[in-house]
Amino acid sequence: MKKTKVYLLDGGSMALDRSYLYLNAGLTGDERFPVYGVLIDHPEGRFIFDTGFDFGHTCETVPFTKPSQTPVQTIPGQLDLLRVRPSEITHVINSHYHIDHCGGNKHCSHATTICHKCELEAFRFPQESEKLGYSDTSFAPHLRDQPADDALGSGELDIFTPRFETLTGDQEIAKGVYLFETLGHTAGHYSLMVKLAHRRPMLFTADACYSQKNLDMMCIQAGNRDEDQTRASMQRLKDLAELHDADLFFSHDAESYANYQKAPYAYT
Ligand SMILES: [Zn+2]
């Protein structure tokens, strides 16, 4: 049987002030950080976890993040390195729907879209403070046109592309591929763990922990829906890594990212 492979899909970079990246830590000055997605080539399908940002949308809505992205650093560009077409992606999983995690979803037109039930709700009916973060609706432009009482999970959403599958709690979505609830950054945030044949499990934090430095300082970033919950999720990731003897892969960590292997290299 075919073995699972994991590829890191480089998506370019953005920059923010350290006072945002390390909340109340007294740090200042711009810090540039990477954005990336993860392709899991698995016997049960081709899964992508997070799809980076759309350059045009990001320049338009949050130019202060100074986005940098070449055509190769897009979902089609990265998949092309692997001779995979976006239409061959069977599932797109989003840790959450912030613009730097779902910008490439729209390219995977045949995929089922998986997220936490509460995340889909938060994205459909964003709070005022979350509207900018949730502003890239390009992968499901009609989603917000649905009336609020349209019961999620009723199947009625399936008339739209993409098809949504919502989850709650920890889940094994394919053999050896786990989603762990790490709430707080947003209402329905998931981190991902993949077990592989020839190395320690890979635990992708997504925005429940931006970087090794955040973890070392137990210091969260700004812009979370619930700060206490975000801290608890950071601790949860630490505990999960220990429990499963997993390697942590941080979402926005320039120093760590320099040592990660990127596509076309495969972790196996
Ligand atoms: Zn985020």
Short mmCIF file of C-alpha atoms and ligand atoms in Angstrom, two decimals:
data_model
loop_
_atom_site.label_atom_id
_atom_site.label_comp_id
_atom_site.label_asym_id
_atom_site.label_seq_id
_atom_site.Cartn_x
_atom_site.Cartn_y
_atom_site.Cartn_z
CA MET A 1 0.00 0.00 0.00
CA LYS A 2 1.09 3.53 -0.75
CA LYS A 3 2.76 5.31 2.20
CA THR A 4 1.69 8.68 3.56
CA LYS A 5 3.86 11.63 2.55
CA VAL A 6 3.78 15.16 3.90
CA TYR A 7 4.87 18.22 1.92
CA LEU A 8 5.20 21.78 3.21
CA LEU A 9 3.82 24.23 0.64
CA ASP A 10 5.61 27.55 0.88
CA GLY A 11 3.18 30.48 0.66
CA GLY A 12 5.43 33.52 0.98
CA SER A 13 5.62 35.81 3.99
CA MET A 14 4.12 38.74 5.86
CA ALA A 15 5.34 41.08 8.58
CA LEU A 16 3.88 42.43 11.82
CA ASP A 17 5.17 44.41 14.76
CA ARG A 18 6.55 42.35 17.65
CA SER A 19 4.11 44.05 20.01
CA TYR A 20 1.42 42.12 18.09
CA LEU A 21 3.37 38.86 17.79
CA TYR A 22 4.27 38.74 21.52
CA LEU A 23 1.43 40.17 23.57
CA ASN A 24 2.48 42.39 26.50
CA ALA A 25 6.11 41.23 26.25
CA GLY A 26 7.50 44.73 25.70
CA LEU A 27 8.99 43.83 22.29
CA THR A 28 8.79 46.13 19.26
CA GLY A 29 9.97 46.31 15.65
CA ASP A 30 8.86 44.56 12.49
CA GLU A 31 9.23 40.79 12.24
CA ARG A 32 8.78 38.95 8.93
CA PHE A 33 7.29 35.48 9.20
CA PRO A 34 6.43 32.64 6.79
CA VAL A 35 3.02 31.41 5.74
CA TYR A 36 2.59 27.84 4.47
CA GLY A 37 0.19 24.99 3.85
CA VAL A 38 0.61 21.24 4.31
CA LEU A 39 -0.15 18.58 1.70
CA ILE A 40 -0.81 15.10 3.05
CA ASP A 41 -0.58 12.57 0.25
CA HIS A 42 -2.44 9.70 1.89
CA PRO A 43 -3.88 6.35 0.74
CA GLU A 44 -7.36 7.76 1.52
CA GLY A 45 -6.93 11.00 -0.45
CA ARG A 46 -4.94 14.17 -1.00
CA PHE A 47 -5.51 16.50 1.93
CA ILE A 48 -4.33 20.09 2.23
CA PHE A 49 -4.20 21.71 5.66
CA ASP A 50 -4.37 25.50 5.23
CA THR A 51 -3.78 27.24 1.93
CA GLY A 52 -1.95 30.51 2.72
CA PHE A 53 -3.03 33.96 1.59
CA ASP A 54 -4.24 35.45 -1.66
CA PHE A 55 -1.73 38.15 -2.58
CA GLY A 56 -4.22 40.56 -4.17
CA HIS A 57 -6.74 40.32 -1.35
CA THR A 58 -4.06 40.72 1.31
CA CYS A 59 -2.53 43.80 -0.38
CA GLU A 60 -5.99 45.31 -0.58
CA THR A 61 -7.29 44.59 2.92
CA VAL A 62 -4.20 44.45 5.18
CA PRO A 63 -1.37 46.20 3.29
CA PHE A 64 0.37 46.90 6.62
CA THR A 65 1.31 43.19 6.77
CA LYS A 66 3.63 43.81 3.78
CA PRO A 67 2.80 40.56 1.99
CA SER A 68 5.45 38.97 -0.20
CA GLN A 69 4.59 36.12 -2.57
CA THR A 70 5.86 34.91 -5.94
CA PRO A 71 3.66 32.95 -8.39
CA VAL A 72 5.44 29.76 -7.27
CA GLN A 73 4.40 30.50 -3.67
CA THR A 74 0.71 29.91 -4.41
CA ILE A 75 -1.26 26.67 -4.11
CA PRO A 76 -1.19 26.05 -7.89
CA GLY A 77 2.51 26.97 -8.00
CA GLN A 78 3.47 24.69 -5.13
CA LEU A 79 1.36 21.77 -6.38
CA ASP A 80 2.95 22.18 -9.79
CA LEU A 81 6.33 21.39 -8.17
CA LEU A 82 4.79 17.99 -7.31
CA ARG A 83 3.00 17.55 -10.64
CA VAL A 84 -0.35 17.64 -8.82
CA ARG A 85 -3.29 19.65 -10.14
CA PRO A 86 -5.44 21.62 -7.66
CA SER A 87 -8.47 19.68 -8.92
CA GLU A 88 -6.82 16.48 -7.63
CA ILE A 89 -7.03 17.67 -4.01
CA THR A 90 -9.79 15.66 -2.34
CA HIS A 91 -10.01 17.55 0.98
CA VAL A 92 -9.11 21.03 2.16
CA ILE A 93 -8.87 21.29 5.93
CA ASN A 94 -8.65 24.74 7.46
CA SER A 95 -7.24 25.26 10.94
CA HIS A 96 -9.36 28.41 10.86
CA TYR A 97 -10.58 30.92 8.27
CA HIS A 98 -8.20 33.86 8.74
CA ILE A 99 -7.06 35.25 5.42
CA ASP A 100 -3.56 33.80 5.65
CA HIS A 101 -4.94 30.26 6.04
CA CYS A 102 -7.69 30.01 3.42
CA GLY A 103 -6.55 32.21 0.52
CA GLY A 104 -5.78 29.26 -1.76
CA ASN A 105 -8.92 27.23 -0.97
CA LYS A 106 -10.65 28.51 -4.10
CA HIS A 107 -8.16 26.71 -6.36
CA CYS A 108 -9.15 23.29 -5.02
CA SER A 109 -12.52 23.27 -6.70
CA HIS A 110 -13.21 19.53 -6.31
CA ALA A 111 -12.31 19.25 -2.65
CA THR A 112 -14.53 18.71 0.35
CA THR A 113 -13.86 21.51 2.83
CA ILE A 114 -13.38 20.46 6.44
CA CYS A 115 -13.38 22.76 9.46
CA HIS A 116 -14.62 23.02 13.02
CA LYS A 117 -18.38 23.58 13.28
CA CYS A 118 -17.88 26.72 15.38
CA GLU A 119 -15.38 28.10 12.87
CA LEU A 120 -17.84 27.93 10.01
CA GLU A 121 -20.40 29.71 12.18
CA ALA A 122 -17.91 32.42 13.21
CA PHE A 123 -16.90 32.90 9.58
CA ARG A 124 -20.49 33.16 8.38
CA PHE A 125 -21.50 35.65 11.08
CA PRO A 126 -18.30 37.43 12.11
CA GLN A 127 -18.10 39.74 15.10
CA GLU A 128 -17.15 43.31 14.26
CA SER A 129 -13.56 42.81 15.48
CA GLU A 130 -13.16 39.67 13.35
CA LYS A 131 -14.43 41.01 10.04
CA LEU A 132 -10.99 41.87 8.67
CA GLY A 133 -9.50 38.50 9.64
CA TYR A 134 -12.43 36.71 8.02
CA SER A 135 -12.54 38.95 4.93
CA ASP A 136 -11.40 36.43 2.30
CA THR A 137 -14.68 34.81 1.31
CA SER A 138 -13.47 33.90 -2.18
CA PHE A 139 -13.76 30.13 -1.65
CA ALA A 140 -17.42 30.34 -0.66
CA PRO A 141 -18.77 33.72 -1.83
CA HIS A 142 -22.42 32.81 -1.26
CA LEU A 143 -22.00 31.43 2.22
CA ARG A 144 -22.94 34.67 3.97
CA ASP A 145 -26.07 35.07 1.87
CA GLN A 146 -27.68 32.18 3.70
CA PRO A 147 -30.15 33.15 6.42
CA ALA A 148 -28.85 32.80 9.98
CA ASP A 149 -31.37 30.12 10.88
CA ASP A 150 -30.23 27.85 8.08
CA ALA A 151 -29.21 24.87 10.20
CA LEU A 152 -25.58 23.96 9.67
CA GLY A 153 -25.00 20.34 8.84
CA SER A 154 -28.50 20.01 7.45
CA GLY A 155 -27.07 19.35 4.04
CA GLU A 156 -28.55 22.51 2.58
CA LEU A 157 -25.12 24.08 2.34
CA ASP A 158 -24.10 21.31 0.00
CA ILE A 159 -25.73 23.08 -2.93
CA PHE A 160 -22.74 25.42 -2.86
CA THR A 161 -19.26 24.66 -3.93
CA PRO A 162 -17.24 23.74 -2.03
CA ARG A 163 -18.96 21.05 -0.02
CA PHE A 164 -18.53 21.55 3.71
CA GLU A 165 -17.95 18.99 6.40
CA THR A 166 -17.93 20.34 9.93
CA LEU A 167 -16.48 18.62 12.98
CA THR A 168 -16.28 19.11 16.73
CA GLY A 169 -13.86 17.67 19.28
CA ASP A 170 -10.69 15.75 18.46
CA GLN A 171 -10.99 13.62 15.32
CA GLU A 172 -9.00 11.11 13.32
CA ILE A 173 -10.02 12.15 9.81
CA ALA A 174 -7.94 9.53 7.98
CA LYS A 175 -5.70 6.79 9.31
CA GLY A 176 -2.94 8.51 11.30
CA VAL A 177 -4.23 12.02 10.56
CA TYR A 178 -5.61 13.77 13.61
CA LEU A 179 -7.27 17.11 14.27
CA PHE A 180 -6.93 18.41 17.82
CA GLU A 181 -9.23 21.12 19.14
CA THR A 182 -7.09 24.12 20.06
CA LEU A 183 -9.67 26.84 20.56
CA GLY A 184 -9.17 30.45 21.56
CA HIS A 185 -7.36 32.04 18.64
CA THR A 186 -10.71 31.68 16.91
CA ALA A 187 -14.01 30.06 17.87
CA GLY A 188 -13.24 26.77 16.10
CA HIS A 189 -9.49 26.33 15.74
CA TYR A 190 -7.85 22.98 14.93
CA SER A 191 -4.22 21.83 15.03
CA LEU A 192 -3.11 18.83 12.96
CA MET A 193 -0.99 15.78 13.72
CA VAL A 194 0.22 13.31 11.08
CA LYS A 195 1.82 9.97 11.92
CA LEU A 196 4.43 8.79 9.43
CA ALA A 197 6.29 5.53 8.91
CA HIS A 198 9.86 6.77 9.17
CA ARG A 199 9.89 9.68 11.60
CA ARG A 200 8.26 11.12 14.72
CA PRO A 201 4.71 12.44 14.29
CA MET A 202 4.42 15.97 12.89
CA LEU A 203 2.23 18.27 14.98
CA PHE A 204 1.23 21.43 13.13
CA THR A 205 0.18 24.06 15.65
CA ALA A 206 -1.45 26.48 13.21
CA ASP A 207 -2.23 29.74 15.01
CA ALA A 208 -2.65 28.15 18.42
CA CYS A 209 1.08 28.86 18.65
CA TYR A 210 2.88 31.09 16.15
CA SER A 211 6.46 30.18 17.04
CA GLN A 212 8.95 28.37 19.26
CA LYS A 213 9.63 31.71 20.92
CA ASN A 214 5.94 32.15 21.79
CA LEU A 215 5.98 28.67 23.30
CA ASP A 216 9.22 29.18 25.21
CA MET A 217 7.85 32.40 26.69
CA MET A 218 4.31 30.95 27.03
CA CYS A 219 3.38 34.25 25.40
CA ILE A 220 0.40 34.41 23.04
CA GLN A 221 0.08 36.80 20.11
CA ALA A 222 -2.53 39.56 19.89
CA GLY A 223 -5.80 39.30 17.97
CA ASN A 224 -7.31 36.23 19.61
CA ARG A 225 -10.99 35.66 20.24
CA ASP A 226 -10.31 34.42 23.80
CA GLU A 227 -6.89 34.99 25.37
CA ASP A 228 -7.20 32.54 28.29
CA GLN A 229 -8.40 29.81 25.98
CA THR A 230 -5.50 30.56 23.60
CA ARG A 231 -3.01 30.13 26.47
CA ALA A 232 -4.67 26.85 27.46
CA SER A 233 -4.42 25.63 23.85
CA MET A 234 -0.72 26.50 23.74
CA GLN A 235 -0.22 24.40 26.85
CA ARG A 236 -2.29 21.64 25.27
CA LEU A 237 0.04 21.56 22.26
CA LYS A 238 3.02 21.24 24.58
CA ASP A 239 1.32 18.32 26.34
CA LEU A 240 0.29 16.65 23.09
CA ALA A 241 3.82 16.86 21.70
CA GLU A 242 5.11 15.15 24.81
CA LEU A 243 2.38 12.52 24.89
CA HIS A 244 2.87 11.52 21.25
CA ASP A 245 6.61 12.22 21.07
CA ALA A 246 5.77 14.56 18.19
CA ASP A 247 7.76 17.35 16.54
CA LEU A 248 6.02 20.73 16.65
CA PHE A 249 5.75 22.70 13.42
CA PHE A 250 4.85 26.33 14.10
CA SER A 251 2.66 28.43 11.83
CA HIS A 252 4.59 31.70 11.66
CA ASP A 253 8.16 31.13 12.81
CA ALA A 254 10.94 32.36 10.50
CA GLU A 255 13.73 30.75 12.51
CA SER A 256 12.15 27.29 12.70
CA TYR A 257 10.88 27.51 9.14
CA ALA A 258 14.41 27.91 7.82
CA ASN A 259 15.07 24.36 9.06
CA TYR A 260 11.85 22.79 7.77
CA GLN A 261 12.05 20.90 4.47
CA LYS A 262 9.72 22.33 1.84
CA ALA A 263 8.10 20.83 -1.27
CA PRO A 264 9.18 19.09 -3.40
CA TYR A 265 10.89 17.40 -0.41
CA ALA A 266 8.59 14.85 1.24
CA TYR A 267 8.49 13.86 4.90
CA THR A 268 7.73 10.12 5.03
ZN ZN B 1 -5.08 33.35 12.58
#
